[in-house]
XYZ file of C-alpha atoms in Angstrom:
762
model
C -0.276 -0.026 -0.051
C 2.804 2.313 0.716
C 4.501 1.586 -2.448
C 1.153 2.509 -4.290
C 0.984 5.910 -2.514
C 4.438 6.713 -3.256
C 3.945 5.952 -6.857
C 1.108 8.023 -6.972
C 2.525 10.917 -5.688
C 5.565 10.815 -7.979
C 3.067 10.720 -11.013
C 1.182 13.586 -9.856
C 4.789 15.675 -9.477
C 5.649 14.723 -12.821
C 2.366 15.705 -14.506
C 2.319 19.142 -12.228
C 5.780 19.819 -13.725
C 4.773 19.108 -17.033
C 2.023 21.430 -16.771
C 4.238 24.093 -15.568
C 6.752 23.644 -18.475
C 4.225 23.615 -21.034
C 2.535 26.827 -19.876
C 1.153 29.053 -22.974
C 2.832 31.998 -23.712
C 0.966 35.232 -23.729
C 3.749 37.858 -24.966
C 7.534 37.624 -26.346
C 9.920 40.006 -24.994
C 12.940 40.383 -27.036
C 16.317 41.995 -25.387
C 19.802 43.200 -26.849
C 18.837 44.306 -30.131
C 21.109 47.338 -31.664
C 21.250 46.902 -35.246
C 18.706 43.881 -36.104
C 15.133 44.670 -35.839
C 12.436 42.924 -33.550
C 10.407 41.486 -36.730
C 13.238 39.735 -38.142
C 14.013 37.841 -35.078
C 10.168 36.890 -34.977
C 10.428 35.841 -38.614
C 12.963 33.163 -37.447
C 11.075 31.894 -34.310
C 9.526 28.354 -34.476
C 6.742 29.548 -32.110
C 4.518 32.610 -31.874
C 1.777 33.909 -29.122
C -0.393 31.068 -27.598
C 2.097 28.568 -27.975
C 3.180 26.443 -25.454
C 6.692 26.710 -24.115
C 8.759 23.880 -22.595
C 12.544 22.775 -22.477
C 12.264 21.430 -26.190
C 10.757 24.577 -27.570
C 13.624 26.179 -25.671
C 16.252 24.331 -27.897
C 14.380 24.801 -30.978
C 14.590 28.512 -30.556
C 18.338 28.975 -29.782
C 19.155 26.446 -32.743
C 17.193 28.408 -35.199
C 18.523 31.621 -34.202
C 22.096 30.548 -34.244
C 21.772 29.408 -37.713
C 21.313 32.893 -38.739
C 24.762 33.719 -37.562
C 23.574 36.968 -36.511
C 24.043 36.075 -32.602
C 27.282 35.097 -30.688
C 24.922 34.542 -27.386
C 21.469 33.591 -27.169
C 19.690 33.051 -23.357
C 16.001 31.654 -23.512
C 13.733 31.928 -20.241
C 9.979 32.024 -19.173
C 8.419 34.149 -16.565
C 4.739 34.513 -15.820
C 3.759 33.424 -19.510
C 6.388 35.782 -20.758
C 8.916 34.345 -23.234
C 12.221 36.147 -22.628
C 14.785 36.004 -25.440
C 18.138 37.827 -24.558
C 20.495 38.296 -27.373
C 24.261 39.302 -28.044
C 24.282 40.586 -31.333
C 27.582 39.507 -33.697
C 29.389 42.994 -34.697
C 28.030 44.452 -37.882
C 30.635 45.585 -40.491
C 31.860 49.060 -40.534
C 34.071 48.811 -43.419
C 36.111 46.352 -45.369
C 39.412 47.466 -47.117
C 41.395 45.336 -49.401
C 44.794 46.978 -50.043
C 47.923 46.378 -52.148
C 45.790 44.152 -54.404
C 46.637 44.573 -58.260
C 43.806 45.393 -60.545
C 45.191 43.805 -63.051
C 44.968 40.261 -61.330
C 41.646 40.806 -59.590
C 39.716 43.536 -61.244
C 37.491 45.851 -58.615
C 34.230 44.856 -60.038
C 34.992 41.212 -59.678
C 36.228 42.031 -56.261
C 33.251 43.574 -55.170
C 31.052 40.844 -56.555
C 32.958 38.515 -54.828
C 32.780 40.554 -51.382
C 28.946 40.543 -51.990
C 28.253 37.447 -52.813
C 29.983 36.255 -49.201
C 27.858 38.815 -47.550
C 31.140 41.127 -46.459
C 29.916 44.981 -47.081
C 29.286 47.580 -45.084
C 26.108 47.477 -42.761
C 26.099 43.414 -42.861
C 26.431 41.430 -39.900
C 30.327 39.854 -39.582
C 30.522 36.316 -40.190
C 34.284 34.919 -39.455
C 33.559 31.995 -41.453
C 32.444 34.038 -44.543
C 35.868 35.983 -44.074
C 37.615 32.809 -43.960
C 35.909 31.580 -46.814
C 36.770 34.752 -48.579
C 40.515 34.551 -48.138
C 40.552 30.769 -49.427
C 38.417 32.119 -52.742
C 41.010 35.007 -53.223
C 43.847 32.474 -52.844
C 42.269 30.275 -55.186
C 41.754 33.022 -57.895
C 45.534 34.213 -57.402
C 46.772 30.429 -57.775
C 44.699 30.055 -60.660
C 46.461 32.919 -62.430
C 49.973 31.936 -61.402
C 50.455 33.773 -58.197
C 51.517 31.041 -56.049
C 53.032 32.683 -53.344
C 50.691 34.790 -52.442
C 49.863 35.848 -48.585
C 46.904 37.400 -47.399
C 46.796 38.889 -43.922
C 43.439 39.772 -42.217
C 43.150 42.425 -39.631
C 39.895 42.697 -37.496
C 39.224 45.526 -35.501
C 35.782 45.963 -33.079
C 35.110 49.019 -31.613
C 32.615 50.240 -28.375
C 29.761 50.421 -30.431
C 29.938 46.597 -31.482
C 31.109 47.627 -35.291
C 33.975 45.721 -36.749
C 36.672 46.955 -39.132
C 38.165 44.395 -41.981
C 41.565 44.990 -43.584
C 42.909 42.587 -45.873
C 46.536 43.023 -46.888
C 47.173 40.948 -49.785
C 51.252 40.611 -50.841
C 50.846 39.131 -54.162
C 54.325 37.810 -54.884
C 55.621 37.519 -58.078
C 53.564 35.462 -61.034
C 55.094 31.903 -62.220
C 56.886 32.231 -65.274
C 56.661 29.686 -68.137
C 60.275 27.997 -68.566
C 59.128 25.625 -71.158
C 55.875 24.478 -72.910
C 55.979 21.453 -74.965
C 53.410 19.408 -76.924
C 54.043 15.426 -77.477
C 52.092 12.754 -79.553
C 51.518 14.937 -82.407
C 52.175 13.732 -85.734
C 49.717 15.463 -88.419
C 50.464 19.194 -87.375
C 53.641 20.913 -85.819
C 54.331 21.541 -82.645
C 54.900 25.676 -83.159
C 51.516 25.579 -85.171
C 49.520 24.092 -81.881
C 51.750 26.093 -79.421
C 50.349 29.242 -81.397
C 46.549 28.549 -80.592
C 47.713 29.418 -76.664
C 47.954 33.022 -75.321
C 50.407 31.424 -73.089
C 53.952 29.938 -73.662
C 57.501 30.645 -73.612
C 58.796 34.380 -73.770
C 58.507 36.070 -76.937
C 61.447 38.558 -78.334
C 62.028 40.345 -75.351
C 60.306 43.932 -76.195
C 57.468 41.995 -77.536
C 57.019 39.915 -74.454
C 57.237 43.119 -72.132
C 53.965 43.924 -73.828
C 52.242 40.521 -74.472
C 53.408 39.098 -71.011
C 53.157 35.783 -72.876
C 55.400 33.537 -70.442
C 53.072 34.652 -67.590
C 51.401 31.390 -66.320
C 47.624 31.326 -65.792
C 45.454 28.241 -65.298
C 42.521 29.964 -66.983
C 44.666 30.773 -70.015
C 46.088 27.201 -70.179
C 42.336 25.616 -70.025
C 41.386 28.160 -72.656
C 44.273 27.217 -75.021
C 43.633 23.586 -74.388
C 40.080 23.973 -75.645
C 41.515 25.712 -78.776
C 43.291 23.084 -79.543
C 40.615 20.507 -79.201
C 38.386 22.573 -81.296
C 41.215 23.089 -83.802
C 41.635 19.289 -84.039
C 38.000 18.764 -84.437
C 37.413 21.587 -86.864
C 40.280 19.778 -88.976
C 38.238 16.263 -88.804
C 39.951 14.525 -86.164
C 36.889 13.686 -83.835
C 38.859 11.150 -81.803
C 41.427 13.744 -80.386
C 42.265 13.635 -76.687
C 44.412 15.302 -74.212
C 45.956 12.295 -72.241
C 47.811 14.226 -69.887
C 48.435 17.853 -68.832
C 51.330 18.121 -66.651
C 52.915 20.943 -64.979
C 55.773 21.207 -62.434
C 56.340 24.089 -60.366
C 59.879 25.109 -59.137
C 60.439 24.495 -55.398
C 60.737 28.791 -55.241
C 57.525 28.980 -57.309
C 58.808 31.357 -59.666
C 58.792 29.115 -62.951
C 56.764 26.199 -64.346
C 57.040 23.978 -66.995
C 54.052 22.465 -69.168
C 54.060 19.198 -71.024
C 50.697 18.314 -72.822
C 50.582 14.661 -74.030
C 48.098 13.902 -76.866
C 46.746 11.727 -79.125
C 45.455 12.912 -82.614
C 43.136 9.973 -83.728
C 42.035 9.305 -87.224
C 40.510 12.139 -89.922
C 37.022 12.050 -90.430
C 35.355 12.782 -93.761
C 31.607 14.001 -94.638
C 29.670 11.269 -95.582
C 26.006 11.200 -96.894
C 24.088 14.424 -96.549
C 20.368 14.638 -96.576
C 17.776 17.049 -95.841
C 14.438 16.353 -93.973
C 11.766 19.002 -92.770
C 9.679 21.630 -94.643
C 11.970 22.914 -97.377
C 8.860 25.220 -98.684
C 9.644 26.135 -102.168
C 13.365 25.690 -102.107
C 14.978 22.511 -103.883
C 17.296 20.295 -102.705
C 19.873 21.194 -105.205
C 19.482 24.817 -104.110
C 20.254 24.118 -100.372
C 23.213 21.928 -101.450
C 24.690 24.585 -103.276
C 24.618 26.742 -99.847
C 26.958 24.053 -98.267
C 30.436 24.640 -98.416
C 31.527 21.133 -98.447
C 30.757 17.903 -100.162
C 30.622 14.290 -99.500
C 34.248 13.109 -99.230
C 35.665 16.337 -97.981
C 37.487 16.316 -95.026
C 34.792 17.017 -91.915
C 35.307 20.582 -90.648
C 32.896 21.551 -88.012
C 33.187 25.187 -88.671
C 32.378 24.722 -92.337
C 29.235 22.664 -91.138
C 28.141 25.348 -88.932
C 28.554 28.321 -91.239
C 26.542 26.388 -93.974
C 23.874 25.939 -91.596
C 23.729 29.658 -90.675
C 23.697 30.401 -94.393
C 20.688 27.851 -94.794
C 18.964 29.321 -91.781
C 19.581 32.889 -93.581
C 17.845 31.925 -96.617
C 14.585 31.283 -94.686
C 15.078 34.344 -91.945
C 15.171 36.425 -95.048
C 11.950 35.049 -96.551
C 10.336 36.161 -93.137
C 10.737 33.173 -91.040
C 12.448 35.028 -88.246
C 12.555 32.027 -86.009
C 13.159 29.326 -88.278
C 15.071 26.221 -86.866
C 17.902 24.691 -88.761
C 19.210 21.484 -87.012
C 21.988 18.432 -87.885
C 21.849 15.365 -86.778
C 25.458 13.615 -87.250
C 25.837 9.827 -87.106
C 29.754 8.557 -86.936
C 30.492 5.418 -88.920
C 33.504 4.604 -87.017
C 34.470 2.002 -89.412
C 34.254 4.425 -92.450
C 35.411 7.122 -90.676
C 32.732 9.441 -91.976
C 30.200 11.578 -90.290
C 26.888 11.262 -92.131
C 24.438 14.397 -91.443
C 20.532 15.127 -91.800
C 19.740 18.454 -91.947
C 16.401 19.247 -90.706
C 14.559 22.288 -91.269
C 11.429 23.792 -89.475
C 10.723 27.133 -90.613
C 7.688 28.038 -88.379
C 5.707 30.901 -89.184
C 6.527 34.140 -90.914
C 7.229 36.973 -88.737
C 6.200 40.587 -89.516
C 7.806 43.829 -87.972
C 5.342 45.280 -85.832
C 7.270 48.651 -84.145
C 10.454 50.019 -84.373
C 11.774 51.842 -81.532
C 15.180 53.907 -81.063
C 16.410 55.029 -77.979
C 20.091 56.973 -76.943
C 19.643 59.217 -79.884
C 19.482 62.532 -77.728
C 20.691 64.719 -80.573
C 20.271 62.760 -83.638
C 16.741 62.827 -85.208
C 14.813 59.545 -85.387
C 14.554 59.935 -89.044
C 18.412 59.978 -89.795
C 18.692 56.549 -88.201
C 15.224 54.960 -89.485
C 16.656 55.987 -93.150
C 19.715 53.439 -92.652
C 17.562 50.632 -91.728
C 16.710 48.843 -94.622
C 13.312 47.126 -93.584
C 10.344 49.040 -91.944
C 7.444 48.499 -89.942
C 4.991 46.043 -91.424
C 7.377 44.197 -93.642
C 8.859 40.942 -93.714
C 11.366 40.033 -91.326
C 15.001 39.710 -92.840
C 18.196 38.806 -90.671
C 20.624 39.918 -93.373
C 18.781 43.316 -93.946
C 18.758 43.792 -90.284
C 22.679 43.313 -89.868
C 23.499 45.304 -92.988
C 21.216 48.265 -91.351
C 23.294 47.753 -88.128
C 26.732 48.412 -90.191
C 25.016 51.198 -92.009
C 24.321 53.161 -89.006
C 27.731 52.654 -87.689
C 29.209 53.670 -90.823
C 27.394 57.258 -90.359
C 30.042 57.855 -87.585
C 27.647 59.522 -85.508
C 27.904 56.595 -82.615
C 30.156 54.881 -80.747
C 28.020 51.803 -80.261
C 24.951 50.348 -81.972
C 22.741 47.399 -80.416
C 19.358 45.635 -81.765
C 17.043 43.761 -79.472
C 14.315 41.468 -80.937
C 10.854 40.862 -79.135
C 7.920 39.070 -79.517
C 4.499 40.864 -79.613
C 2.776 39.498 -76.684
C -0.459 37.381 -77.940
C 1.039 37.161 -81.509
C 3.161 34.484 -83.041
C 3.873 36.479 -86.378
C 4.668 39.907 -85.070
C 7.987 41.370 -83.231
C 9.335 44.390 -82.009
C 12.911 45.655 -82.802
C 14.587 47.985 -80.289
C 17.698 49.787 -82.056
C 19.898 51.481 -79.170
C 22.940 53.713 -79.587
C 25.319 55.502 -78.021
C 26.365 59.299 -79.595
C 29.699 60.601 -79.844
C 30.840 64.051 -80.875
C 30.344 64.768 -84.171
C 31.457 68.559 -84.156
C 33.918 70.938 -83.218
C 33.264 74.706 -82.604
C 36.730 77.047 -82.052
C 37.182 80.522 -81.763
C 40.469 82.095 -80.424
C 43.137 84.867 -80.792
C 46.533 83.280 -81.439
C 49.967 84.663 -81.990
C 53.360 83.164 -83.368
C 56.450 84.818 -84.633
C 55.896 83.406 -88.306
C 52.461 84.223 -88.953
C 51.671 87.174 -86.264
C 48.606 87.309 -84.763
C 45.666 85.343 -85.948
C 41.972 85.304 -85.334
C 40.316 81.880 -85.736
C 36.769 80.929 -86.170
C 35.496 77.665 -86.984
C 32.397 75.103 -86.845
C 32.934 71.404 -88.307
C 29.805 69.215 -87.817
C 29.260 65.917 -89.668
C 25.958 65.826 -87.923
C 24.360 69.159 -88.500
C 21.443 69.622 -85.563
C 21.217 66.090 -85.656
C 19.847 66.037 -89.336
C 22.668 63.633 -90.400
C 23.829 66.629 -92.931
C 27.703 68.252 -92.824
C 28.384 71.642 -92.413
C 32.110 73.077 -92.224
C 32.352 76.999 -91.770
C 35.622 78.330 -91.006
C 37.246 81.844 -90.828
C 41.325 82.541 -90.071
C 43.262 85.886 -90.717
C 46.648 86.307 -90.372
C 49.677 88.271 -91.815
C 50.408 84.949 -93.790
C 46.938 83.364 -94.521
C 43.411 84.433 -94.712
C 40.688 81.526 -95.409
C 37.253 81.965 -95.264
C 35.345 78.649 -96.488
C 31.749 77.583 -96.155
C 30.608 73.575 -97.113
C 27.500 71.781 -96.885
C 26.606 68.388 -97.536
C 22.868 66.504 -97.540
C 23.381 62.759 -97.989
C 19.824 62.217 -98.413
C 18.936 65.089 -100.662
C 16.151 62.665 -102.166
C 14.597 59.615 -100.805
C 16.655 57.670 -103.110
C 19.928 58.508 -101.101
C 20.962 61.009 -103.687
C 23.401 63.545 -102.118
C 24.197 66.933 -102.776
C 27.140 69.211 -101.656
C 27.982 72.701 -102.272
C 30.457 75.280 -100.998
C 31.960 78.779 -101.530
C 35.618 79.857 -100.495
C 38.066 82.686 -100.570
C 41.732 82.219 -99.958
C 44.656 84.330 -99.501
C 48.327 83.106 -98.876
C 51.726 84.990 -98.425
C 54.667 82.383 -98.313
C 57.166 85.068 -97.623
C 55.541 85.548 -94.216
C 56.107 81.663 -93.157
C 59.532 81.779 -94.552
C 58.849 79.863 -97.297
C 59.731 80.711 -101.402
C 58.174 84.172 -102.099
C 54.798 83.591 -103.660
C 51.318 85.036 -103.119
C 48.122 83.374 -104.171
C 44.676 84.742 -103.746
C 41.697 82.286 -104.677
C 38.081 82.772 -104.862
C 35.376 80.453 -106.161
C 32.268 77.946 -105.594
C 31.836 74.025 -105.574
C 28.645 71.919 -106.480
C 28.701 68.092 -106.331
C 25.950 65.103 -106.679
C 26.192 61.541 -106.209
C 23.783 58.645 -106.809
C 23.887 55.025 -105.161
C 24.241 52.111 -107.401
C 24.113 49.388 -105.168
C 23.974 49.589 -101.149
C 27.367 50.056 -101.002
C 28.484 51.399 -104.148
C 28.477 55.075 -105.066
C 29.390 57.429 -107.974
C 29.231 61.248 -108.199
C 30.451 64.509 -109.844
C 31.486 67.912 -108.938
C 32.638 70.995 -110.547
C 34.604 73.388 -108.795
C 35.227 76.900 -110.352
C 37.662 79.564 -109.091
C 39.724 82.405 -109.998
C 43.477 82.241 -108.743
C 45.851 85.371 -108.885
C 49.632 84.047 -108.294
C 52.568 86.460 -107.755
C 55.926 84.771 -107.486
C 58.827 86.157 -105.937
C 62.370 86.253 -107.306
C 63.798 83.107 -106.129
C 60.776 81.300 -107.113
C 60.341 82.822 -110.562
C 64.007 83.226 -111.328
C 65.544 79.696 -109.967
C 62.807 77.350 -109.083
C 59.546 77.927 -111.433
C 60.319 80.610 -113.940
C 57.809 79.072 -116.776
C 54.705 78.769 -114.507
C 55.563 82.176 -112.678
C 55.405 83.632 -116.060
C 52.356 82.205 -116.886
C 49.012 84.609 -116.767
C 46.665 81.576 -116.018
C 44.171 82.913 -113.423
C 40.675 80.908 -114.067
C 40.190 77.377 -113.263
C 37.096 75.256 -113.779
C 37.465 71.310 -112.614
C 35.268 68.501 -113.196
C 35.869 65.817 -110.992
C 34.133 62.261 -111.280
C 34.318 59.797 -108.404
C 33.402 56.326 -107.576
C 33.499 54.684 -103.968
C 32.734 51.210 -102.372
C 32.349 50.937 -98.555
C 31.904 47.681 -96.547
C 33.545 48.730 -93.451
C 31.458 47.641 -90.314
C 32.327 50.778 -88.325
C 33.099 54.457 -89.043
C 35.361 55.228 -86.091
C 37.300 51.793 -85.305
C 36.214 49.542 -87.814
C 37.429 45.607 -87.562
C 36.228 44.124 -91.109
C 35.709 45.442 -94.211
C 36.913 47.503 -96.900
C 36.674 50.949 -98.362
C 37.850 51.864 -101.488
C 37.638 54.904 -103.920
C 38.542 56.287 -107.299
C 38.565 59.854 -107.995
C 39.226 61.882 -111.383
C 39.362 65.415 -111.758
C 40.150 67.417 -114.915
C 40.812 71.313 -115.337
C 38.620 71.817 -118.214
C 40.229 73.399 -121.317
C 37.344 76.359 -121.308
C 39.391 77.753 -118.540
C 42.943 78.913 -118.144
C 44.657 75.853 -116.310
C 45.358 72.394 -118.174
C 46.007 69.626 -115.895
C 44.326 65.943 -114.414
C 44.746 64.216 -111.457
C 43.693 60.349 -110.741
C 43.669 59.423 -107.004
C 42.901 55.801 -105.825
C 42.843 54.786 -102.063
C 42.352 51.464 -100.048
C 41.373 50.825 -96.626
C 40.833 47.037 -95.268
C 40.550 45.448 -91.822
C 40.814 41.874 -90.969
C 40.049 40.541 -87.491
C 43.048 38.299 -86.007
C 42.777 36.192 -82.820
C 42.916 38.138 -79.425
C 40.892 41.220 -80.506
C 43.978 42.271 -82.771
C 43.112 43.660 -86.199
C 45.166 43.920 -89.251
C 44.902 46.844 -91.257
C 46.263 47.849 -94.676
C 45.974 51.302 -96.376
C 47.065 52.708 -99.678
C 47.088 55.481 -101.948
C 48.002 55.975 -105.412
C 48.217 59.532 -106.879
C 48.882 60.600 -110.719
C 48.959 63.958 -111.942
C 49.997 65.501 -115.191
C 49.802 68.712 -117.511
C 47.963 68.498 -121.082
C 47.853 70.663 -123.852
C 51.591 71.517 -123.547
C 51.341 72.841 -119.969
C 52.734 71.483 -116.773
C 51.047 70.344 -113.644
C 50.720 73.654 -111.215
C 53.392 73.371 -108.554
C 50.711 74.104 -105.908
C 48.798 71.012 -107.239
C 51.767 68.643 -106.948
C 51.714 65.943 -104.340
C 53.508 66.090 -101.295
C 54.522 63.612 -98.336
C 55.717 63.051 -94.914
C 53.546 63.575 -91.810
C 50.780 61.867 -89.779
C 48.854 61.073 -92.840
C 51.703 59.731 -94.817
C 54.773 58.390 -94.067
C 55.340 58.845 -90.306
C 58.615 59.616 -89.064
C 59.016 62.037 -91.571
C 58.330 65.976 -91.366
C 55.201 67.418 -93.027
C 55.266 67.716 -96.817
C 59.265 67.018 -96.558
C 59.520 63.450 -99.093
C 60.548 64.090 -102.746
C 63.342 65.953 -104.865
C 64.410 69.389 -103.388
C 65.045 72.407 -105.337
C 68.339 72.780 -106.381
C 70.091 75.067 -103.715
C 67.301 74.666 -101.244
C 65.798 72.850 -98.846
C 62.339 73.110 -100.116
C 60.785 70.179 -101.818
C 59.492 70.654 -105.289
C 56.519 68.096 -104.929
C 55.577 65.431 -107.862
C 53.448 63.975 -110.335
C 53.280 60.733 -108.670
C 52.613 59.694 -105.057
C 52.715 56.274 -103.719
C 52.050 55.656 -100.120
C 50.800 52.800 -98.146
C 50.899 51.322 -94.491
C 50.393 48.218 -92.563
C 49.212 48.017 -89.111
C 48.340 45.775 -86.301
C 45.669 47.427 -84.148
C 44.512 46.353 -80.603
C 42.085 47.897 -78.093
C 43.953 48.845 -74.650
C 43.159 46.025 -72.565
C 44.921 47.029 -69.298
C 42.189 50.229 -69.085
C 38.670 49.110 -68.304
C 36.744 51.820 -70.429
C 38.741 51.272 -73.588
C 35.970 50.852 -76.209
C 37.069 54.341 -77.805
C 40.975 53.831 -77.558
C 43.074 51.987 -79.896
C 46.817 51.343 -79.929
C 48.646 50.232 -83.196
C 52.239 49.135 -84.453
C 52.528 50.134 -88.049
C 54.994 50.133 -90.956
C 54.606 53.158 -93.527
C 56.453 52.977 -96.748
C 55.983 55.629 -99.528
C 57.495 57.872 -101.855
C 57.006 61.193 -104.009
C 57.975 61.269 -107.765
C 58.778 64.417 -109.544
C 57.802 62.946 -112.817
C 54.974 60.441 -113.087
C 57.124 58.392 -115.645
C 60.018 58.575 -113.475
C 59.129 56.312 -110.261
C 62.453 55.693 -108.610
C 63.100 53.243 -105.755
C 65.735 55.553 -104.472
C 62.945 57.758 -103.288
C 61.188 55.267 -101.163
C 60.709 56.102 -97.619
C 60.065 53.534 -94.888
C 59.374 53.803 -90.950
C 58.083 51.530 -88.338
C 56.468 52.978 -84.943
C 53.301 52.730 -82.490
C 50.270 55.142 -82.680
C 47.609 56.029 -80.146
C 43.901 56.981 -81.135
C 41.450 57.814 -78.469
C 37.767 59.198 -79.451
C 37.620 61.975 -76.607
C 34.093 63.816 -76.072
C 35.615 66.785 -77.753
C 36.761 64.706 -80.664
C 39.389 62.356 -82.027
C 43.004 62.768 -80.616
C 45.950 60.606 -81.303
C 49.743 60.404 -81.347
C 52.473 58.637 -82.831
C 56.069 57.703 -82.554
C 57.950 56.643 -85.308
C 61.641 55.751 -86.197
C 62.567 55.943 -90.167
C 64.520 52.785 -91.364
C 65.336 53.678 -95.067
C 66.040 57.501 -94.969
C 68.522 59.758 -97.169
C 70.760 62.542 -96.207
C 68.985 65.782 -95.651
C 65.695 63.984 -94.825
C 63.407 65.921 -92.484
C 63.174 63.596 -89.202
C 60.185 63.864 -86.738
C 59.770 60.877 -84.422
C 56.976 62.342 -82.455
C 53.623 64.244 -83.254
C 50.457 64.877 -81.927
C 47.358 65.051 -84.355
C 43.615 65.934 -83.943
C 41.483 63.647 -85.983
C 43.724 60.734 -86.466
C 42.066 57.342 -86.983
C 43.080 54.045 -87.831
């Protein structure tokens, strides 16, 4: 009986205790908050008012709040059905500073993104584990870029307001340099050809390597090169190509690394059978086959296959099927080493242009851009026409960037909207000033040069310059869309005076007044022909030296009037006005001083520019100018119409207009009837500057000569120079400079190895 009573009392006590521990919560009191809000804490609690409280609930609360990483100490209790939670917050970040790191290794934008991802920014709760993970991540980035001995030291300071300051001091060390790089197992392709697929490798020639840093090891660059080599072999038909081993040996001092790639080339594959499936519409299989740049039995090249598929897709997209789908299924025949192709075509629906919008043109009128777009609202979609439209807008030279986006019209499967976005650049220069020099004296200068006058796309040039040596007043206007058929018109008037004696040249004065009128029409989308007429009256007064010793016949002439007819042809396929990366621009101009006036001469000028993209964002450029001029009807070519060479737009490294034969007993050049100027350049964006889209740097070779007589081209007169040039499209206009060194020069040549230029371009 006593045992039963004792057991009853024990059970009663347990039940009473259980009731006490499970008392309902009438209110929640949170203590110790400074930065974190009460609402934030409540959102993480696993209970709310009205729930019962016990020891298990207490443990759940503590566990849930610790998971937030917001608190370093948590106490939970209940008094009179009031749940009390006492918290001690982790410190919040006052600042975080990373010092001594190289923006070249980790760019500031990338670093800020890493900090944001780790929750390490001002105002955030400090989490030591996230800081340690950040340091580990930064070390991994440095190691992947060849900085194996990087050291990152952290300093953490907590002030009286529970705020933490974090400082990371990065000692980068030196990047490991590639001592050797070899490829073994290759039999089809030469090792040097394969190594050229990598941006990294053994050091180039000292000066070149200083700029390229080719021997700086980077795992990212190594992996990119390996992928390039895989693509190279696959595009060449070696589908079984494999990388068997990538071996990198780091020296004990972590300053140099050797790389050895062991590969297996496999067997060359060829194209097998080629068949077409799907809806071909009205296009015959024979027609589609002609679009392929390969046939059965040719070496399998994936690049050719993809280009051919794009050509087929363009055929359908140009017929209005904007979302046509051209897919290819490949079947590998391992025994015959062939790849059979099955090309499936799904045109889907025809698509029409619903609306064309243009943004970013704050100054240029919409119509100036719209008239360069080859398709209009309501017309069928055409991929080729849109690509050509973008290039035409870029060729205007009014914008540094042109982009286009396509969006579907909600509720319509056959309508789309086109959105063009442009970024305008400075197209005009206004100048006014008063200058003075010892040679010309005081000079008043006023000028307006605008290629996009009032945003209309028209060109306006107005200038006034007046000094003791020269006075020049001119007005020129050009409208490239004089008619809706893109006929253009231009006209201008001018008045020029020159006193060469004030410039310490030969003594002669020229006073010329006249006007010009031009008209051109398009033959194709990229070819134009035109004609212009220029009439002027020119008074020439020669000094004693020029008339007696240098140009006695011309100075004795009483010729004054000139009526010149010009015929011109041009072809422009460049993809940009300011910094083209591909395409050509060719022009041919013939001008004839008509015999109805006094002067008798003709000139034929041909010019060429071409751009070819290379790897690593490099551009190869060629330029050439050939000029031929002579007098006729027993008259000489006027001395002031001869060709001159040297300077920024000619053979750099030689002084302006200094090339060619000189007058006897003088250091003044005579000029010539034949001009030959050519240049080759390798152009690159400036990669170490973040905002570099309007900057270019180039290495160039210039070659040219001026021959006194058109029939007397003399190799002795050739001049050659090499150098580097920089061009920057600034907000106030294009600016550039060059440094050049003449390689072929003659005694008496005037050398100019460095010069600034305004309006230069590559």
